[in-house]
PDB file of C-alpha atoms in Angstrom:
ATOM      1  CA  MET A   1      -5.187 210.686  67.691  1.00  0.00           C
ATOM      2  CA  ALA A   2      -3.554 207.433  69.367  1.00  0.00           C
ATOM      3  CA  VAL A   3      -0.227 208.169  71.678  1.00  0.00           C
ATOM      4  CA  CYS A   4       0.022 203.917  71.000  1.00  0.00           C
ATOM      5  CA  ILE A   5      -1.009 201.160  68.861  1.00  0.00           C
ATOM      6  CA  ALA A   6      -0.122 197.706  69.741  1.00  0.00           C
ATOM      7  CA  VAL A   7      -0.869 194.347  67.754  1.00  0.00           C
ATOM      8  CA  ILE A   8      -0.720 191.330  70.019  1.00  0.00           C
ATOM      9  CA  ALA A   9      -0.443 187.252  69.363  1.00  0.00           C
ATOM     10  CA  LYS A  10      -2.364 184.991  70.681  1.00  0.00           C
ATOM     11  CA  GLU A  11       0.528 183.732  73.267  1.00  0.00           C
ATOM     12  CA  ASN A  12       0.789 187.433  74.105  1.00  0.00           C
ATOM     13  CA  TYR A  13       3.734 188.192  72.789  1.00  0.00           C
ATOM     14  CA  PRO A  14       3.569 191.163  70.945  1.00  0.00           C
ATOM     15  CA  LEU A  15       3.543 191.557  66.974  1.00  0.00           C
ATOM     16  CA  TYR A  16       3.531 194.967  66.699  1.00  0.00           C
ATOM     17  CA  ILE A  17       4.063 198.200  69.075  1.00  0.00           C
ATOM     18  CA  ARG A  18       3.986 201.988  67.740  1.00  0.00           C
ATOM     19  CA  SER A  19       3.917 204.527  69.958  1.00  0.00           C
ATOM     20  CA  THR A  20       4.287 208.671  69.393  1.00  0.00           C
ATOM     21  CA  PRO A  21       8.443 209.120  69.781  1.00  0.00           C
ATOM     22  CA  MET A  22       7.547 212.369  71.905  1.00  0.00           C
ATOM     23  CA  GLU A  23       6.578 210.173  74.791  1.00  0.00           C
ATOM     24  CA  ASN A  24       8.546 207.711  76.824  1.00  0.00           C
ATOM     25  CA  GLU A  25       7.801 204.645  75.469  1.00  0.00           C
ATOM     26  CA  LEU A  26       8.267 202.329  78.214  1.00  0.00           C
ATOM     27  CA  LYS A  27       5.658 203.919  79.759  1.00  0.00           C
ATOM     28  CA  PHE A  28       3.536 202.573  76.820  1.00  0.00           C
ATOM     29  CA  HIS A  29       4.601 198.850  76.654  1.00  0.00           C
ATOM     30  CA  TYR A  30       3.815 198.643  80.271  1.00  0.00           C
ATOM     31  CA  MET A  31       0.628 199.960  79.919  1.00  0.00           C
ATOM     32  CA  VAL A  32      -0.423 197.886  76.799  1.00  0.00           C
ATOM     33  CA  HIS A  33       1.402 194.910  79.167  1.00  0.00           C
ATOM     34  CA  THR A  34      -0.844 195.635  81.919  1.00  0.00           C
ATOM     35  CA  SER A  35      -3.529 195.815  79.596  1.00  0.00           C
ATOM     36  CA  LEU A  36      -3.838 192.080  78.656  1.00  0.00           C
ATOM     37  CA  ASP A  37      -4.712 190.877  81.586  1.00  0.00           C
ATOM     38  CA  VAL A  38      -7.869 193.206  80.991  1.00  0.00           C
ATOM     39  CA  VAL A  39      -8.222 191.678  78.040  1.00  0.00           C
ATOM     40  CA  ASP A  40      -8.178 188.023  78.804  1.00  0.00           C
ATOM     41  CA  GLU A  41     -10.814 188.794  81.149  1.00  0.00           C
ATOM     42  CA  LYS A  42     -13.435 190.574  79.190  1.00  0.00           C
ATOM     43  CA  ILE A  43     -13.066 187.551  77.452  1.00  0.00           C
ATOM     44  CA  SER A  44     -13.787 185.234  79.574  1.00  0.00           C
ATOM     45  CA  ALA A  45     -16.430 186.601  80.964  1.00  0.00           C
ATOM     46  CA  MET A  46     -18.149 187.421  78.482  1.00  0.00           C
ATOM     47  CA  GLY A  47     -16.960 184.523  77.117  1.00  0.00           C
ATOM     48  CA  LYS A  48     -20.026 182.700  74.929  1.00  0.00           C
ATOM     49  CA  ALA A  49     -21.644 186.323  74.837  1.00  0.00           C
ATOM     50  CA  LEU A  50     -19.025 187.577  72.820  1.00  0.00           C
ATOM     51  CA  VAL A  51     -18.607 184.814  70.239  1.00  0.00           C
ATOM     52  CA  ASP A  52     -22.605 184.644  69.530  1.00  0.00           C
ATOM     53  CA  GLN A  53     -22.800 188.002  68.361  1.00  0.00           C
ATOM     54  CA  ARG A  54     -18.933 188.345  66.487  1.00  0.00           C
ATOM     55  CA  GLU A  55     -18.367 191.391  68.808  1.00  0.00           C
ATOM     56  CA  LEU A  56     -14.725 191.727  68.468  1.00  0.00           C
ATOM     57  CA  TYR A  57     -14.383 195.476  70.311  1.00  0.00           C
ATOM     58  CA  LEU A  58     -14.287 195.246  73.771  1.00  0.00           C
ATOM     59  CA  GLY A  59     -14.040 198.542  74.195  1.00  0.00           C
ATOM     60  CA  LEU A  60     -12.455 200.851  77.132  1.00  0.00           C
ATOM     61  CA  LEU A  61     -10.312 198.592  78.946  1.00  0.00           C
ATOM     62  CA  TYR A  62      -8.996 201.311  81.782  1.00  0.00           C
ATOM     63  CA  PRO A  63      -8.840 204.579  81.856  1.00  0.00           C
ATOM     64  CA  THR A  64      -5.870 206.386  83.481  1.00  0.00           C
ATOM     65  CA  GLU A  65      -5.234 209.564  84.386  1.00  0.00           C
ATOM     66  CA  ASP A  66      -3.794 211.282  81.257  1.00  0.00           C
ATOM     67  CA  TYR A  67      -4.716 207.931  78.565  1.00  0.00           C
ATOM     68  CA  LYS A  68      -7.176 205.666  77.751  1.00  0.00           C
ATOM     69  CA  VAL A  69      -7.088 202.174  76.612  1.00  0.00           C
ATOM     70  CA  TYR A  70      -9.402 200.533  74.428  1.00  0.00           C
ATOM     71  CA  GLY A  71      -8.661 196.409  72.849  1.00  0.00           C
ATOM     72  CA  TYR A  72     -10.007 194.640  70.729  1.00  0.00           C
ATOM     73  CA  VAL A  73      -9.794 190.833  69.881  1.00  0.00           C
ATOM     74  CA  THR A  74     -10.231 189.358  66.657  1.00  0.00           C
ATOM     75  CA  ASN A  75     -11.575 185.349  66.517  1.00  0.00           C
ATOM     76  CA  SER A  76      -8.310 183.893  65.855  1.00  0.00           C
ATOM     77  CA  LYS A  77      -7.710 185.880  69.072  1.00  0.00           C
ATOM     78  CA  VAL A  78      -5.023 188.242  68.149  1.00  0.00           C
ATOM     79  CA  LYS A  79      -5.280 191.127  69.814  1.00  0.00           C
ATOM     80  CA  PHE A  80      -4.843 194.705  68.718  1.00  0.00           C
ATOM     81  CA  VAL A  81      -4.380 197.724  71.666  1.00  0.00           C
ATOM     82  CA  MET A  82      -4.970 201.522  71.169  1.00  0.00           C
ATOM     83  CA  VAL A  83      -4.307 203.815  73.718  1.00  0.00           C
ATOM     84  CA  VAL A  84      -5.417 207.497  72.773  1.00  0.00           C
ATOM     85  CA  ASP A  85      -5.033 210.629  74.603  1.00  0.00           C
ATOM     86  CA  SER A  86      -7.814 211.079  77.197  1.00  0.00           C
ATOM     87  CA  SER A  87      -7.946 215.023  76.910  1.00  0.00           C
ATOM     88  CA  ASN A  88      -8.653 213.977  72.918  1.00  0.00           C
ATOM     89  CA  THR A  89     -12.715 213.877  73.691  1.00  0.00           C
ATOM     90  CA  ALA A  90     -13.666 214.559  70.798  1.00  0.00           C
ATOM     91  CA  LEU A  91     -13.497 210.618  69.687  1.00  0.00           C
ATOM     92  CA  ARG A  92     -16.130 208.577  69.876  1.00  0.00           C
ATOM     93  CA  ASP A  93     -16.507 205.251  70.687  1.00  0.00           C
ATOM     94  CA  ASN A  94     -17.407 204.739  66.809  1.00  0.00           C
ATOM     95  CA  GLU A  95     -14.648 206.150  65.813  1.00  0.00           C
ATOM     96  CA  ILE A  96     -12.516 203.974  67.710  1.00  0.00           C
ATOM     97  CA  ARG A  97     -14.441 200.851  66.685  1.00  0.00           C
ATOM     98  CA  SER A  98     -14.040 201.973  62.877  1.00  0.00           C
ATOM     99  CA  MET A  99      -9.704 202.370  62.993  1.00  0.00           C
ATOM    100  CA  PHE A 100      -9.860 199.292  64.621  1.00  0.00           C
ATOM    101  CA  ARG A 101     -11.461 197.506  61.900  1.00  0.00           C
ATOM    102  CA  LYS A 102      -9.355 199.782  59.909  1.00  0.00           C
ATOM    103  CA  LEU A 103      -6.456 197.989  62.177  1.00  0.00           C
ATOM    104  CA  HIS A 104      -7.741 194.698  61.660  1.00  0.00           C
ATOM    105  CA  ASN A 105      -8.346 194.925  57.377  1.00  0.00           C
ATOM    106  CA  SER A 106      -4.560 196.123  57.521  1.00  0.00           C
ATOM    107  CA  TYR A 107      -3.492 193.210  59.546  1.00  0.00           C
ATOM    108  CA  THR A 108      -5.273 190.865  57.470  1.00  0.00           C
ATOM    109  CA  ASP A 109      -3.806 191.992  54.672  1.00  0.00           C
ATOM    110  CA  VAL A 110      -0.220 191.534  56.100  1.00  0.00           C
ATOM    111  CA  MET A 111      -1.209 188.211  56.877  1.00  0.00           C
ATOM    112  CA  CYS A 112      -1.938 187.192  53.229  1.00  0.00           C
ATOM    113  CA  ASN A 113       1.618 188.621  51.603  1.00  0.00           C
ATOM    114  CA  PRO A 114       3.223 185.301  51.365  1.00  0.00           C
ATOM    115  CA  PHE A 115       6.084 186.684  52.514  1.00  0.00           C
ATOM    116  CA  TYR A 116       4.325 187.641  55.897  1.00  0.00           C
ATOM    117  CA  ASN A 117       5.424 184.354  58.442  1.00  0.00           C
ATOM    118  CA  PRO A 118       3.104 184.205  60.719  1.00  0.00           C
ATOM    119  CA  GLY A 119       3.972 184.914  64.157  1.00  0.00           C
ATOM    120  CA  ASP A 120       7.145 186.765  63.160  1.00  0.00           C
ATOM    121  CA  ARG A 121       7.365 190.562  64.105  1.00  0.00           C
ATOM    122  CA  ILE A 122       5.300 192.752  61.320  1.00  0.00           C
ATOM    123  CA  GLN A 123       7.607 194.796  59.116  1.00  0.00           C
ATOM    124  CA  SER A 124       5.348 195.408  56.053  1.00  0.00           C
ATOM    125  CA  ARG A 125       5.362 198.895  55.259  1.00  0.00           C
ATOM    126  CA  VAL A 126       2.066 199.527  53.603  1.00  0.00           C
ATOM    127  CA  PHE A 127       0.669 198.534  57.864  1.00  0.00           C
ATOM    128  CA  ASP A 128       3.635 200.880  59.367  1.00  0.00           C
ATOM    129  CA  ASN A 129       2.068 203.598  57.342  1.00  0.00           C
ATOM    130  CA  MET A 130      -1.412 202.892  58.299  1.00  0.00           C
ATOM    131  CA  VAL A 131      -0.877 203.257  61.525  1.00  0.00           C
ATOM    132  CA  THR A 132       0.986 206.192  60.782  1.00  0.00           C
ATOM    133  CA  SER A 133      -1.551 207.609  59.327  1.00  0.00           C
ATOM    134  CA  MET A 134      -3.969 207.192  62.382  1.00  0.00           C
ATOM    135  CA  MET A 135      -1.684 208.434  64.592  1.00  0.00           C
ATOM    136  CA  ILE A 136      -1.205 211.605  63.593  1.00  0.00           C
ATOM    137  CA  GLN A 137      -5.162 212.304  62.784  1.00  0.00           C
ATOM    138  CA  VAL A 138      -5.816 215.181  64.507  1.00  0.00           C
ATOM    139  CA  CYS A 139      -3.445 215.250  66.926  1.00  0.00           C
TER     140      CYS A 139
ATOM    141  CA  MET B   1     -17.416 164.072  26.921  1.00  0.00           C
ATOM    142  CA  SER B   2     -18.972 165.909  29.738  1.00  0.00           C
ATOM    143  CA  ARG B   3     -15.792 167.600  29.776  1.00  0.00           C
ATOM    144  CA  GLN B   4     -15.586 168.595  26.689  1.00  0.00           C
ATOM    145  CA  ALA B   5     -19.319 169.792  26.889  1.00  0.00           C
ATOM    146  CA  ASN B   6     -17.840 172.161  29.551  1.00  0.00           C
ATOM    147  CA  ARG B   7     -15.298 173.677  27.988  1.00  0.00           C
ATOM    148  CA  GLY B   8     -17.636 176.715  26.837  1.00  0.00           C
ATOM    149  CA  THR B   9     -16.585 180.550  26.134  1.00  0.00           C
ATOM    150  CA  GLU B  10     -17.909 181.211  29.917  1.00  0.00           C
ATOM    151  CA  SER B  11     -15.553 181.142  32.571  1.00  0.00           C
ATOM    152  CA  LYS B  12     -15.750 179.646  35.787  1.00  0.00           C
ATOM    153  CA  LYS B  13     -15.136 181.947  38.833  1.00  0.00           C
ATOM    154  CA  MET B  14     -12.701 181.061  42.192  1.00  0.00           C
ATOM    155  CA  SER B  15     -11.920 183.145  45.053  1.00  0.00           C
ATOM    156  CA  SER B  16      -9.260 185.157  43.791  1.00  0.00           C
ATOM    157  CA  GLU B  17      -7.423 185.372  47.241  1.00  0.00           C
ATOM    158  CA  LEU B  18      -7.559 181.443  46.767  1.00  0.00           C
ATOM    159  CA  PHE B  19      -5.525 182.152  43.595  1.00  0.00           C
ATOM    160  CA  THR B  20      -3.010 184.998  44.294  1.00  0.00           C
ATOM    161  CA  LEU B  21      -2.368 182.723  47.954  1.00  0.00           C
ATOM    162  CA  THR B  22      -1.660 179.585  45.886  1.00  0.00           C
ATOM    163  CA  TYR B  23       0.469 181.804  43.242  1.00  0.00           C
ATOM    164  CA  GLY B  24       2.406 183.334  46.782  1.00  0.00           C
ATOM    165  CA  ALA B  25       2.351 180.012  48.789  1.00  0.00           C
ATOM    166  CA  LEU B  26       4.375 178.905  45.235  1.00  0.00           C
ATOM    167  CA  VAL B  27       6.494 181.551  44.730  1.00  0.00           C
ATOM    168  CA  THR B  28       7.496 181.974  48.217  1.00  0.00           C
ATOM    169  CA  GLN B  29       8.348 177.668  48.103  1.00  0.00           C
ATOM    170  CA  LEU B  30      11.162 178.679  45.392  1.00  0.00           C
ATOM    171  CA  CYS B  31      12.612 181.504  46.868  1.00  0.00           C
ATOM    172  CA  LYS B  32      13.059 178.781  49.635  1.00  0.00           C
ATOM    173  CA  ASP B  33      14.228 176.615  47.423  1.00  0.00           C
ATOM    174  CA  TYR B  34      17.133 178.044  45.279  1.00  0.00           C
ATOM    175  CA  GLU B  35      19.593 180.156  46.685  1.00  0.00           C
ATOM    176  CA  ASN B  36      19.474 183.503  44.745  1.00  0.00           C
ATOM    177  CA  ASP B  37      16.776 185.928  42.269  1.00  0.00           C
ATOM    178  CA  GLU B  38      18.297 184.730  39.421  1.00  0.00           C
ATOM    179  CA  ASP B  39      17.202 180.696  39.856  1.00  0.00           C
ATOM    180  CA  VAL B  40      13.872 181.598  40.814  1.00  0.00           C
ATOM    181  CA  ASN B  41      12.988 184.114  38.324  1.00  0.00           C
ATOM    182  CA  LYS B  42      14.272 181.431  35.752  1.00  0.00           C
ATOM    183  CA  GLN B  43      12.365 178.248  37.474  1.00  0.00           C
ATOM    184  CA  LEU B  44       9.534 180.572  37.463  1.00  0.00           C
ATOM    185  CA  ASP B  45       9.986 181.140  33.476  1.00  0.00           C
ATOM    186  CA  LYS B  46      10.397 178.003  32.819  1.00  0.00           C
ATOM    187  CA  MET B  47       7.063 176.551  34.585  1.00  0.00           C
ATOM    188  CA  GLY B  48       5.139 179.622  32.825  1.00  0.00           C
ATOM    189  CA  TYR B  49       6.634 177.779  29.980  1.00  0.00           C
ATOM    190  CA  ASN B  50       5.668 174.565  30.565  1.00  0.00           C
ATOM    191  CA  ILE B  51       2.007 176.009  31.748  1.00  0.00           C
ATOM    192  CA  GLY B  52       1.974 178.241  28.017  1.00  0.00           C
ATOM    193  CA  VAL B  53       2.450 175.144  25.845  1.00  0.00           C
ATOM    194  CA  ARG B  54      -0.214 173.584  27.499  1.00  0.00           C
ATOM    195  CA  LEU B  55      -2.630 175.988  28.287  1.00  0.00           C
ATOM    196  CA  ILE B  56      -3.043 177.578  24.110  1.00  0.00           C
ATOM    197  CA  GLU B  57      -4.306 174.362  23.063  1.00  0.00           C
ATOM    198  CA  ASP B  58      -7.372 175.212  25.814  1.00  0.00           C
ATOM    199  CA  PHE B  59      -7.277 178.766  24.737  1.00  0.00           C
ATOM    200  CA  LEU B  60      -7.924 177.878  20.900  1.00  0.00           C
ATOM    201  CA  ALA B  61     -10.627 175.516  21.812  1.00  0.00           C
ATOM    202  CA  ARG B  62     -12.863 177.725  24.019  1.00  0.00           C
ATOM    203  CA  SER B  63     -12.067 181.117  22.619  1.00  0.00           C
ATOM    204  CA  ASN B  64     -12.643 180.391  18.753  1.00  0.00           C
ATOM    205  CA  VAL B  65     -10.106 182.975  17.571  1.00  0.00           C
ATOM    206  CA  GLY B  66      -8.675 182.320  13.780  1.00  0.00           C
ATOM    207  CA  ARG B  67      -5.438 182.546  13.308  1.00  0.00           C
ATOM    208  CA  CYS B  68      -4.313 186.432  13.089  1.00  0.00           C
ATOM    209  CA  HIS B  69      -2.643 187.911  10.590  1.00  0.00           C
ATOM    210  CA  ASP B  70      -0.219 190.656  11.922  1.00  0.00           C
ATOM    211  CA  PHE B  71       1.798 191.208  15.378  1.00  0.00           C
ATOM    212  CA  ARG B  72      -0.690 193.616  16.656  1.00  0.00           C
ATOM    213  CA  GLU B  73      -3.886 191.450  15.663  1.00  0.00           C
ATOM    214  CA  THR B  74      -2.493 188.906  18.011  1.00  0.00           C
ATOM    215  CA  ALA B  75      -1.426 191.594  21.070  1.00  0.00           C
ATOM    216  CA  ASP B  76      -5.351 192.683  20.481  1.00  0.00           C
ATOM    217  CA  VAL B  77      -6.491 188.692  21.158  1.00  0.00           C
ATOM    218  CA  ILE B  78      -3.551 188.147  23.924  1.00  0.00           C
ATOM    219  CA  ALA B  79      -4.901 191.508  25.965  1.00  0.00           C
ATOM    220  CA  LYS B  80      -8.474 191.344  25.125  1.00  0.00           C
ATOM    221  CA  VAL B  81      -9.628 187.636  25.291  1.00  0.00           C
ATOM    222  CA  ALA B  82      -6.480 185.956  26.612  1.00  0.00           C
ATOM    223  CA  PHE B  83      -6.137 187.771  29.726  1.00  0.00           C
ATOM    224  CA  LYS B  84      -9.817 188.289  30.170  1.00  0.00           C
ATOM    225  CA  MET B  85     -10.383 184.394  29.749  1.00  0.00           C
ATOM    226  CA  TYR B  86      -7.379 183.594  32.279  1.00  0.00           C
ATOM    227  CA  LEU B  87      -6.893 186.022  34.488  1.00  0.00           C
ATOM    228  CA  GLY B  88     -10.359 188.551  34.270  1.00  0.00           C
ATOM    229  CA  ILE B  89      -8.355 191.384  33.512  1.00  0.00           C
ATOM    230  CA  THR B  90      -7.654 193.472  30.487  1.00  0.00           C
ATOM    231  CA  PRO B  91      -4.248 194.993  30.108  1.00  0.00           C
ATOM    232  CA  SER B  92      -3.528 198.011  27.503  1.00  0.00           C
ATOM    233  CA  ILE B  93      -1.890 197.298  24.172  1.00  0.00           C
ATOM    234  CA  THR B  94       0.602 200.060  23.792  1.00  0.00           C
ATOM    235  CA  ASN B  95       4.455 201.701  23.011  1.00  0.00           C
ATOM    236  CA  TRP B  96       4.867 199.676  19.625  1.00  0.00           C
ATOM    237  CA  SER B  97       7.405 200.009  18.290  1.00  0.00           C
ATOM    238  CA  PRO B  98       8.136 201.764  14.789  1.00  0.00           C
ATOM    239  CA  ALA B  99       8.584 198.350  12.946  1.00  0.00           C
ATOM    240  CA  GLY B 100       5.719 196.747  14.600  1.00  0.00           C
ATOM    241  CA  ASP B 101       7.407 194.088  16.538  1.00  0.00           C
ATOM    242  CA  GLU B 102       7.245 195.478  20.044  1.00  0.00           C
ATOM    243  CA  PHE B 103       4.767 196.219  22.297  1.00  0.00           C
ATOM    244  CA  SER B 104       3.879 196.969  26.143  1.00  0.00           C
ATOM    245  CA  LEU B 105       1.076 195.251  27.627  1.00  0.00           C
ATOM    246  CA  ILE B 106       0.133 197.560  30.743  1.00  0.00           C
ATOM    247  CA  LEU B 107      -2.031 195.713  33.499  1.00  0.00           C
ATOM    248  CA  GLU B 108      -3.592 198.476  35.630  1.00  0.00           C
ATOM    249  CA  ASN B 109      -3.634 195.672  38.424  1.00  0.00           C
ATOM    250  CA  ASN B 110      -2.286 192.580  38.302  1.00  0.00           C
ATOM    251  CA  PRO B 111      -4.009 190.086  40.002  1.00  0.00           C
ATOM    252  CA  LEU B 112      -0.997 187.654  40.817  1.00  0.00           C
ATOM    253  CA  VAL B 113       0.076 190.212  43.649  1.00  0.00           C
ATOM    254  CA  ASP B 114      -2.477 191.440  45.950  1.00  0.00           C
ATOM    255  CA  PHE B 115      -1.763 191.474  49.156  1.00  0.00           C
ATOM    256  CA  VAL B 116       2.389 191.250  48.162  1.00  0.00           C
ATOM    257  CA  GLU B 117       5.144 193.227  49.778  1.00  0.00           C
ATOM    258  CA  LEU B 118       8.819 191.877  48.473  1.00  0.00           C
ATOM    259  CA  PRO B 119      10.784 191.955  51.458  1.00  0.00           C
ATOM    260  CA  ASP B 120      14.386 193.965  50.724  1.00  0.00           C
ATOM    261  CA  ASN B 121      16.178 190.784  50.758  1.00  0.00           C
ATOM    262  CA  HIS B 122      14.430 189.986  47.098  1.00  0.00           C
ATOM    263  CA  SER B 123      15.130 192.723  45.366  1.00  0.00           C
ATOM    264  CA  SER B 124      15.372 191.265  41.702  1.00  0.00           C
ATOM    265  CA  LEU B 125      13.092 189.046  42.205  1.00  0.00           C
ATOM    266  CA  ILE B 126      10.317 189.277  39.248  1.00  0.00           C
ATOM    267  CA  TYR B 127       7.098 188.044  40.965  1.00  0.00           C
ATOM    268  CA  SER B 128       4.955 187.692  38.241  1.00  0.00           C
ATOM    269  CA  ASN B 129       7.989 186.317  35.918  1.00  0.00           C
ATOM    270  CA  LEU B 130       5.698 183.181  34.943  1.00  0.00           C
ATOM    271  CA  LEU B 131       3.499 185.473  33.198  1.00  0.00           C
ATOM    272  CA  CYS B 132       6.485 186.102  30.426  1.00  0.00           C
ATOM    273  CA  GLY B 133       6.804 182.220  30.417  1.00  0.00           C
ATOM    274  CA  VAL B 134       3.230 181.646  29.981  1.00  0.00           C
ATOM    275  CA  LEU B 135       3.137 183.608  26.787  1.00  0.00           C
ATOM    276  CA  ARG B 136       6.642 182.961  25.261  1.00  0.00           C
ATOM    277  CA  GLY B 137       5.064 179.346  25.455  1.00  0.00           C
ATOM    278  CA  ALA B 138       1.661 179.756  24.006  1.00  0.00           C
ATOM    279  CA  LEU B 139       3.097 181.578  21.737  1.00  0.00           C
ATOM    280  CA  GLU B 140       5.677 179.734  20.413  1.00  0.00           C
ATOM    281  CA  MET B 141       3.076 177.204  19.769  1.00  0.00           C
ATOM    282  CA  VAL B 142       1.207 179.268  16.898  1.00  0.00           C
ATOM    283  CA  GLN B 143       4.765 179.541  15.203  1.00  0.00           C
ATOM    284  CA  MET B 144       5.926 182.845  16.627  1.00  0.00           C
ATOM    285  CA  ALA B 145       9.223 183.106  18.406  1.00  0.00           C
ATOM    286  CA  VAL B 146       8.744 186.254  21.039  1.00  0.00           C
ATOM    287  CA  GLU B 147      10.565 187.835  24.361  1.00  0.00           C
ATOM    288  CA  ALA B 148       8.616 188.774  27.324  1.00  0.00           C
ATOM    289  CA  LYS B 149      10.112 190.635  30.147  1.00  0.00           C
ATOM    290  CA  PHE B 150       9.257 192.774  32.710  1.00  0.00           C
ATOM    291  CA  VAL B 151       9.997 196.254  32.737  1.00  0.00           C
ATOM    292  CA  GLN B 152       7.979 198.377  34.995  1.00  0.00           C
ATOM    293  CA  ASP B 153       6.608 196.477  38.430  1.00  0.00           C
ATOM    294  CA  THR B 154       3.684 197.851  40.852  1.00  0.00           C
ATOM    295  CA  LEU B 155       6.308 195.489  43.432  1.00  0.00           C
ATOM    296  CA  LYS B 156       9.013 197.684  42.892  1.00  0.00           C
ATOM    297  CA  GLY B 157       7.266 200.554  43.100  1.00  0.00           C
ATOM    298  CA  ASP B 158       6.520 201.859  39.491  1.00  0.00           C
ATOM    299  CA  GLY B 159       2.556 203.226  38.970  1.00  0.00           C
ATOM    300  CA  VAL B 160       1.695 200.408  36.549  1.00  0.00           C
ATOM    301  CA  THR B 161       3.012 197.015  35.736  1.00  0.00           C
ATOM    302  CA  GLU B 162       4.396 196.632  32.131  1.00  0.00           C
ATOM    303  CA  ILE B 163       5.450 192.903  30.022  1.00  0.00           C
ATOM    304  CA  ARG B 164       7.127 193.975  27.026  1.00  0.00           C
ATOM    305  CA  MET B 165       6.947 191.792  24.757  1.00  0.00           C
ATOM    306  CA  ARG B 166       9.296 191.426  21.396  1.00  0.00           C
ATOM    307  CA  PHE B 167       8.432 189.427  18.456  1.00  0.00           C
ATOM    308  CA  ILE B 168      11.607 187.870  17.018  1.00  0.00           C
ATOM    309  CA  ARG B 169      10.573 184.931  13.927  1.00  0.00           C
ATOM    310  CA  ARG B 170       8.450 182.975  12.581  1.00  0.00           C
ATOM    311  CA  ILE B 171       8.970 179.571  13.531  1.00  0.00           C
ATOM    312  CA  GLU B 172       8.649 177.679  10.083  1.00  0.00           C
ATOM    313  CA  ASP B 173       7.020 174.311  10.222  1.00  0.00           C
ATOM    314  CA  ASN B 174       9.594 171.578   9.388  1.00  0.00           C
ATOM    315  CA  LEU B 175       7.298 170.108   6.889  1.00  0.00           C
ATOM    316  CA  PRO B 176       8.952 166.616   5.518  1.00  0.00           C
ATOM    317  CA  ALA B 177       9.676 167.095   1.898  1.00  0.00           C
ATOM    318  CA  GLY B 178       7.029 166.070  -0.565  1.00  0.00           C
ATOM    319  CA  GLU B 179       4.680 167.850   1.565  1.00  0.00           C
ATOM    320  CA  GLU B 180       2.382 170.572   1.033  1.00  0.00           C
TER     321      GLU B 180
END
């Protein structure tokens, strides 16, 4: 369902980025990159309200012709960006939300691995498998 | 006095994440300090041994278990009382050797390895080797020389974690001549 999933560090460099191999990888990287501006905008616009409600899900960042880009930001300012095919109309907001939550939990496990140094690229097999399962689900 | 009073059979609660992360920090620091995994394994075993020889006193004081008559009884106490008390898990005991001097402790889930994924360059690291040292040290203090080693580990892709225990010999007390 998702065609590209990215984890972006607090300082806006990628910790992890994976996209479906059949499409042009660069296109998605570019898409994720541009979405970061929207993420920043959303964070500053919602500012206080966001922090108060503990709402981490940012919702739809922007739609393009073929894809929709969704965002999620943790309290430690790590961003998750997910690109999904917009032809997939069955995908509800709630499902996107639960996917992000799954991603967040998995990311937390990676952080808790004593052999992982915070700030490094994520190379965990478990995380990789989880992302793969999200990308191929009901394609 | 107050410390004595605290020492009941009830176990104190502690965050398992803190425990797991503390152990993880210990192991990764050892990996940084030593060149190869063999040395780290050895060091973990040594640390475990030092913990074991102390922990046994605490264990005997708290659990009120009596003297064990054979190795099977010892195995039972280790699995059902000791592991339960200190790690909150109850491993199962299987694979007794015909002579009754070897058995396996099967750990369904090992609290030390939550979150852990071994990187490829540490393939020979025995992450939980501390436990073997603890078992060896503790049993040595009650006159039993044993060998403990990991034969299966979930970190290395096995389904369960298995510690193989082998009884070597009884350590005879060197009583001064004329006593007993």
